[in-house]
Coordinates of C-alpha atoms in Angstrom, one line a residue:
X288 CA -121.8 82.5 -181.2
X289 CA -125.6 83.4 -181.7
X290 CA -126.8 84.5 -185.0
X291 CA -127.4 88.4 -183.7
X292 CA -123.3 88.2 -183.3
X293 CA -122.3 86.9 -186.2
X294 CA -124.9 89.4 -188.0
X295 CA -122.9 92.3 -186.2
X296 CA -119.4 91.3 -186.6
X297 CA -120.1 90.8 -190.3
X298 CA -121.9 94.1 -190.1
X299 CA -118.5 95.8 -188.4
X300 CA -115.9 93.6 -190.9
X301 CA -118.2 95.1 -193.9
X302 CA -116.3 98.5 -193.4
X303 CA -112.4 99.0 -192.7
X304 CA -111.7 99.1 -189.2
X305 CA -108.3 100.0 -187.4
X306 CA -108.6 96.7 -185.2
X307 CA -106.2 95.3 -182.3
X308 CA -105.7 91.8 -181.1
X309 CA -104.2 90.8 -177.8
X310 CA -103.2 87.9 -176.3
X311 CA -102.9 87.1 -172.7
X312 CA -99.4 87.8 -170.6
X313 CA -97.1 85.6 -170.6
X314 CA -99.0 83.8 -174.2
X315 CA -98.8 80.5 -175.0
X316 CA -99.0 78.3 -178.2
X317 CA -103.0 79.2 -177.9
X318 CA -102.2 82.7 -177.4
X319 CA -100.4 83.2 -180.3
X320 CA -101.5 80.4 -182.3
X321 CA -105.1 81.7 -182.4
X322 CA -104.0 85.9 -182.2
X323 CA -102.0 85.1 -185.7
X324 CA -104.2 83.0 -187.3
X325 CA -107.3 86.2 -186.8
X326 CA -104.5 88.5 -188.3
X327 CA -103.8 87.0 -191.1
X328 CA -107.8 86.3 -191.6
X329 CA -108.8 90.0 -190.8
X330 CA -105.3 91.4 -193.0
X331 CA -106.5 89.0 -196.0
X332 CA -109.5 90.5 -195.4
X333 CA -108.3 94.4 -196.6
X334 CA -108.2 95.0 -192.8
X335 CA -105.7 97.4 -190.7
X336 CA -105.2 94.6 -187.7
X337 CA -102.2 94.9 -185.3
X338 CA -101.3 92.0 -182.6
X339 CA -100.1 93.7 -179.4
X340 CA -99.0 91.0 -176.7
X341 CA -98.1 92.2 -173.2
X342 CA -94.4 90.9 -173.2
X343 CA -92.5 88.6 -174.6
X344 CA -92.8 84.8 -175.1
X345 CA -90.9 81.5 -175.8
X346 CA -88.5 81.2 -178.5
X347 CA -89.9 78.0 -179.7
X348 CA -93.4 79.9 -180.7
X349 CA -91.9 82.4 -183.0
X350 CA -91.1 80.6 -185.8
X351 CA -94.6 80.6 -187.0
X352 CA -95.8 83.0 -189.8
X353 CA -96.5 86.5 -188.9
X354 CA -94.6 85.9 -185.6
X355 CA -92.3 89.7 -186.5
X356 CA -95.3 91.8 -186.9
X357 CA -96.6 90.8 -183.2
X358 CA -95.9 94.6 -181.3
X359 CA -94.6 93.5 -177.7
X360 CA -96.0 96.4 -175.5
X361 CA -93.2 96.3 -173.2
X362 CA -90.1 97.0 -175.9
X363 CA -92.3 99.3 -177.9
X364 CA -94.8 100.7 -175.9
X365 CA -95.4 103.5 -178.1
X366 CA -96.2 101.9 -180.7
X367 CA -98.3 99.3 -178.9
X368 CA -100.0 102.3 -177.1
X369 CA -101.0 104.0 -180.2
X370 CA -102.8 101.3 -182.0
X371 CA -104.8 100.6 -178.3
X372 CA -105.8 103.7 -178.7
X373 CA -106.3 104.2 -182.4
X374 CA -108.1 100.8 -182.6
X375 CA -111.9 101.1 -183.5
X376 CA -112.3 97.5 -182.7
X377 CA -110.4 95.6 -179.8
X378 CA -110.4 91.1 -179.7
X379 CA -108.9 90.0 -176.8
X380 CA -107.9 86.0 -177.1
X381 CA -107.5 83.2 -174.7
X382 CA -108.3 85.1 -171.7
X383 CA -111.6 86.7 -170.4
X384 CA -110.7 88.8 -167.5
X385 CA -108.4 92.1 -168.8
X386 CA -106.9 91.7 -165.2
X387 CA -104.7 88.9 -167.2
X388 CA -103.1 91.4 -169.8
X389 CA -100.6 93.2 -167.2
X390 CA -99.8 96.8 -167.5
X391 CA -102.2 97.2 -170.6
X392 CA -105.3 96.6 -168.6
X393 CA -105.6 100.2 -167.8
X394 CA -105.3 101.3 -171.4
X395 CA -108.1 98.6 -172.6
X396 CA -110.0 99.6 -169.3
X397 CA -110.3 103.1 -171.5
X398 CA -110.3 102.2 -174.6
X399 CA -113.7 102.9 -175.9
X400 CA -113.6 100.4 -178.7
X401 CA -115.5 97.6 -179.7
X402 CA -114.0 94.5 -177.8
X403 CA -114.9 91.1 -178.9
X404 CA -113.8 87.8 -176.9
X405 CA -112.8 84.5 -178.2
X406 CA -112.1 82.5 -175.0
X407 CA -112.5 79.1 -173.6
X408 CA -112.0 79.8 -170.0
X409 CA -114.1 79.7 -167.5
X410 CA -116.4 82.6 -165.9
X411 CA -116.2 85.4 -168.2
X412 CA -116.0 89.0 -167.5
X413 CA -118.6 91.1 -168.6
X414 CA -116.3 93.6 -170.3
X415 CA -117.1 92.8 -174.4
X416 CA -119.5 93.9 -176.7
X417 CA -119.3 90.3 -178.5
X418 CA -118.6 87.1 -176.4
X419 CA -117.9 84.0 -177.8
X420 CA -117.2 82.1 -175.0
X421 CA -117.2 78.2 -174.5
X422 CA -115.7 76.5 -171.6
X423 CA -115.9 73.0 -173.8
X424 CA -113.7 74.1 -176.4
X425 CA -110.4 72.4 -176.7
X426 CA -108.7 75.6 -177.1
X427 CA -109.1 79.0 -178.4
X428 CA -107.6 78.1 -181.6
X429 CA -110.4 75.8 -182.4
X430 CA -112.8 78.7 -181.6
X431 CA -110.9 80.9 -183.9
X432 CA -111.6 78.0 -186.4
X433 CA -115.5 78.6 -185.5
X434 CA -115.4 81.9 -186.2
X435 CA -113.8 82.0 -189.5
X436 CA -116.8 79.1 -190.2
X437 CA -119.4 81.3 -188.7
X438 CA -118.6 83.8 -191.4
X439 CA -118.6 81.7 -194.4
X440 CA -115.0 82.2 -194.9
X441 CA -113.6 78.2 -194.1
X442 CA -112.3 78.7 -198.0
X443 CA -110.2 81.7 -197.1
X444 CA -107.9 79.6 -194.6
X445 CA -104.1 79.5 -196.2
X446 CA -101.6 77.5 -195.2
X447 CA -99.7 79.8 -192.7
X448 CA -103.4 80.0 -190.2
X449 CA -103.5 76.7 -190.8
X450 CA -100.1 76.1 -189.6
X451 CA -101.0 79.0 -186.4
X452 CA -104.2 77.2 -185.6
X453 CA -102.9 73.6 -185.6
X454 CA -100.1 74.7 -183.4
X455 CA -102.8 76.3 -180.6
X456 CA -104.6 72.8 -180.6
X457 CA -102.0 70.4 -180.2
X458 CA -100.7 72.7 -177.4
X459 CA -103.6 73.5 -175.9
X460 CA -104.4 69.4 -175.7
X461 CA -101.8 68.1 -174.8
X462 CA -101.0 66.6 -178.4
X463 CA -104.4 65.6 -178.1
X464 CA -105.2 64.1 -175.3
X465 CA -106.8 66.0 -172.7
X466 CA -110.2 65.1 -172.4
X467 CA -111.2 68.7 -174.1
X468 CA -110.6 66.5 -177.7
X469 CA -113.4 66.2 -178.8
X470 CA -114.6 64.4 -181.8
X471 CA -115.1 68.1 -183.9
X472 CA -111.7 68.6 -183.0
X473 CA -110.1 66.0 -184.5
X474 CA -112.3 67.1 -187.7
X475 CA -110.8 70.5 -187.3
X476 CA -107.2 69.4 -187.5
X477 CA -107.8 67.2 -190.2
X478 CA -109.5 70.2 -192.3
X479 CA -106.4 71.9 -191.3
X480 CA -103.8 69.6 -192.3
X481 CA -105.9 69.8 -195.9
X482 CA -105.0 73.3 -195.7
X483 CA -101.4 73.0 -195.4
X484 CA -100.8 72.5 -191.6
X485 CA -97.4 70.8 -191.4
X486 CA -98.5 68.6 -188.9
X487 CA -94.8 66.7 -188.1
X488 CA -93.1 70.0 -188.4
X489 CA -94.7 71.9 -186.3
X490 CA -94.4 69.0 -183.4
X491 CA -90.7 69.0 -184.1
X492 CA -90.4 72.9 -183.7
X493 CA -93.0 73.2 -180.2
X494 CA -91.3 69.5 -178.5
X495 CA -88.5 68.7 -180.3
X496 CA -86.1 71.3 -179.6
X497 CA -84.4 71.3 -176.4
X498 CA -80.4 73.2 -175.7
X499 CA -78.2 71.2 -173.0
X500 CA -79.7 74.1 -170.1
X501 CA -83.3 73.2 -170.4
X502 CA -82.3 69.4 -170.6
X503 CA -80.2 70.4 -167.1
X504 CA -83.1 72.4 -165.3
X505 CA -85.3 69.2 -166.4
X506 CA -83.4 66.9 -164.4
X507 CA -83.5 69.9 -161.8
X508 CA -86.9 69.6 -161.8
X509 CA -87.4 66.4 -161.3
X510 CA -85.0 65.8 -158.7
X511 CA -86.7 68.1 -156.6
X512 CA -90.3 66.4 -157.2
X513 CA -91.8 65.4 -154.2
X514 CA -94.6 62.3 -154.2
X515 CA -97.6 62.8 -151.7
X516 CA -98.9 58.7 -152.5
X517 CA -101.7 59.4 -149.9
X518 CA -102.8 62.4 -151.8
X519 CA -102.4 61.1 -155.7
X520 CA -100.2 64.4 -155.7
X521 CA -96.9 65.1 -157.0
X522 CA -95.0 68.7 -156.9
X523 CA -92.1 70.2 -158.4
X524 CA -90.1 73.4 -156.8
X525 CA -88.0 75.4 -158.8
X526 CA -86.1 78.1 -157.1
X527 CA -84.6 81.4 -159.1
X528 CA -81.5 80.5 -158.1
X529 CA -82.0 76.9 -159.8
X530 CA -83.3 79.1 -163.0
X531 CA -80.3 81.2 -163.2
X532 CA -77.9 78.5 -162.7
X533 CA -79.2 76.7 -166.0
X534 CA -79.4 79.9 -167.9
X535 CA -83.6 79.8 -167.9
X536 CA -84.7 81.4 -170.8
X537 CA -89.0 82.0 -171.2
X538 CA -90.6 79.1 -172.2
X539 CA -88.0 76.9 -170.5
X540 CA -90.2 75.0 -168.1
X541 CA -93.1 74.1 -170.4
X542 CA -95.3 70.8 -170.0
X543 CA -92.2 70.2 -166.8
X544 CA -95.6 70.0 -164.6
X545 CA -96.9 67.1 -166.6
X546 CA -94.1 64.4 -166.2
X547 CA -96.1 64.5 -162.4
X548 CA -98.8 63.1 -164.0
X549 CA -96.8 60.3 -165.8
X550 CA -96.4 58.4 -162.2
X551 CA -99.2 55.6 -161.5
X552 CA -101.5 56.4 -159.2
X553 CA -100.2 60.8 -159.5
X554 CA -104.3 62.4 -160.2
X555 CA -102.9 65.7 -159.3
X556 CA -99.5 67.6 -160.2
X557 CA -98.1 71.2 -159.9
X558 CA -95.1 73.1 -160.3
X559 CA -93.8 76.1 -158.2
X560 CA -91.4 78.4 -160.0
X561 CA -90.3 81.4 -158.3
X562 CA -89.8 84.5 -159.9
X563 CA -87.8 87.0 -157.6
X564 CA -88.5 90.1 -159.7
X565 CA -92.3 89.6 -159.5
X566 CA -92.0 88.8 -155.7
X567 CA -94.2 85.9 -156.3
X568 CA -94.5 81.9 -156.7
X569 CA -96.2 81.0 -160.8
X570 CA -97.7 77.8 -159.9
X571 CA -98.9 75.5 -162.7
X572 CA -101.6 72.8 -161.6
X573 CA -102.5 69.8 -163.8
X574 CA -104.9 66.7 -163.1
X575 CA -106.9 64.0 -164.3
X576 CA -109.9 62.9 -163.8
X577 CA -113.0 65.0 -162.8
X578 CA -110.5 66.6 -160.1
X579 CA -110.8 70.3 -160.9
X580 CA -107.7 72.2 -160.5
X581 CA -109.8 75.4 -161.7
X582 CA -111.6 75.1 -158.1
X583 CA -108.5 74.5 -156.8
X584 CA -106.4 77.3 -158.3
X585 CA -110.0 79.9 -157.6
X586 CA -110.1 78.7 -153.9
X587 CA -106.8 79.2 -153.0
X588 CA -104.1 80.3 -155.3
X589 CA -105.8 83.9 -156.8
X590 CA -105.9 81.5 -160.3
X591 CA -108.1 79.6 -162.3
X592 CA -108.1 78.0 -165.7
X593 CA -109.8 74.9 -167.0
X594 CA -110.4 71.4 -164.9
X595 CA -107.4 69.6 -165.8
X596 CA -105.5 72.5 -166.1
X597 CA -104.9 75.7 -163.9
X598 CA -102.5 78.3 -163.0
X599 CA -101.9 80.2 -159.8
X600 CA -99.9 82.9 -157.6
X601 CA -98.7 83.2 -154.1
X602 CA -96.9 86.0 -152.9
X603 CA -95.4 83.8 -150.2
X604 CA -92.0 82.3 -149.9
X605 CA -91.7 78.8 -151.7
X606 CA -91.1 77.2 -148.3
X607 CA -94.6 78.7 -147.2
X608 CA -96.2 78.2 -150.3
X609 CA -95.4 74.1 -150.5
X610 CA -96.4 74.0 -146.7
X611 CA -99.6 75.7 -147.5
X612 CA -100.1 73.2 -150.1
X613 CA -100.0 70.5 -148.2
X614 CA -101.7 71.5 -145.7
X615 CA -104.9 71.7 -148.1
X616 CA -104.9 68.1 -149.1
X617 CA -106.4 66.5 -146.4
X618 CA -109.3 68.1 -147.3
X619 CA -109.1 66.9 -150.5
X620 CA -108.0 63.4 -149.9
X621 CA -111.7 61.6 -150.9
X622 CA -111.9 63.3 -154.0
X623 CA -107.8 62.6 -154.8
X624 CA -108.1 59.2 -154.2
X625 CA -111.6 58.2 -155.6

């Protein structure tokens, strides 16, 4: 952030403000991490701050504090509705395009608020007042980190944001290991654990806590795995009758597109998970590597994300979607393979 934002957003904190905070659809450990960790900063702070996530999210994220005062704007859509449109100002988290927020884009689209972006994403859309936008972060949570820093208010950070942020990096990196770790990060959650981040609780809550259906649709998963070796690729299908037949609750299939990755000589792996009352195929693209699934996901798959990590959509059936697929790699078969 430059100094002219930081002077305004301490200029807007100085007063009470009726603020909201939204995470993307379908939020993830970032999502929520960072989203909580900003409420309990601005509701320490004496202000009115309500989280409003577009729907619901996995289980094994809402164990972490604050997790019961998160409005979901589908099951109360009143309520959710009425703080959008109370809300004087409006920070939208872990996403930079309000197309990502589902059925509330319309309502932000007129909100006349002050929005303000924390977001690590790449190309940004010019709908917030403030943007604090860095493609190099390891995650927004570290960014949320930043901003509490930019303030002057690293003193103010209890144990429960530490515990929220903490949770957003590890997820967001892979437990560390993406190449988005940087040094500073490691800093950060070491500040954190200082604070009171639980470090090996929180990794035993987020990994360690499987039921015998998600074990099931795992081995689902990765019997249906198909290995391009000419291509350094590796895909997984996963049809809805496969996720009903194992019970599939949200959150189910998380990090199943990384044990792709796990195979020598795999640069590239997606999953395809179809969701019949979308009418669409969620595809999930990792890589390593200066392969960037980002172009990838952009070029062909209405997505887009980071360079080792991506998501997409195809409105196709699976069979045409994985056919598609391959047909694409050719193309990319030098870069794959360098």
């Amino acid at each position: 952030m430059n100094l002219e934002d930081i002077k305004t957003i301490k200029g807007l904190l100085s007063t009470q403000q009726k603020i909201v905070i939204v995470p993307h659809k379908n939020p993830d450990g970032d999502a929520i991490g960072s989203t909580l960790a900003l409420w309990h900063y601005l509701s320490n702070k004496g202000q009115k701050a309500t989280i409003v996530a577009p729907n619901d999210y996995p289980k094994f994220l809402k164990w972490m504090p604050g997790n019961q005062k998160i409005v979901n704007f589908e099951k109360q859509n009143s309520l959710a509705k009425r703080s959008i449109e109370e809300a004087t100002i409006i920070f939208t988290l872990d996403f930079n395009h309000l197309g990502r927020i589902g059925q509330m884009q319309e309502l932000l689209e007129a909100s006349n608020s002050t929005f303000v972006m924390i977001d690590h994403h790449q190309a940004p859309a010019d709908y917030a007042k403030i943007m604090y936008s860095d493609v190099e972060m390891s995650s927004t949570c570290e960014m949320v980190y930043n901003f509490i820093e930019f303030l002057d208010d690293l003193d103010t950070i209890t144990p429960d944001m530490a515990n929220c942020l903490y949770t957003g990096i590890m997820t967001d990196t892979g437990s560390f290991k993406f190449s988005s770790t940087s040094s500073r990060t490691h800093r950060v959650v070491g500040h954190l654990i200082d604070k009171g981040a639980n470090n090996t609780e929180i990794h035993n809550k987020i990994y360690d806590t499987n039921t015998p259906n998600r074990l099931h649709l795992l081995g689902c998963a990765l019997r249906n795995m198909t290995i391009l070796n000419e291509y350094s690729t590796a895909y997984i299908t996963l049809s809805q009758e496969e996720l009903d037949a194992f019970n599939y609750q949200k959150g189910d299939t998380e990090g199943f597109v990384n044990y792709g990755l796990t195979l020598a000589g795999v640069r590239f792996a997606v999953i395809f998970i179809e969701n019949k009352e979308e009418g669409i195929i969620k595809i999930s693209f990792r890589s390593e590597g200066d392969f960037s699934v980002n172009k990838f996901a952009r070029n062909h798959f209405n997505g887009g994300g980071h360079d080792n990590a991506a998501g997409g959509r195809s409105d196709i059936s699976m069979l045409e979607t994985t056919a598609y697929f391959e047909s694409l790699l050719p193309q990319y078969k030098t870069s794959l393979n360098a």
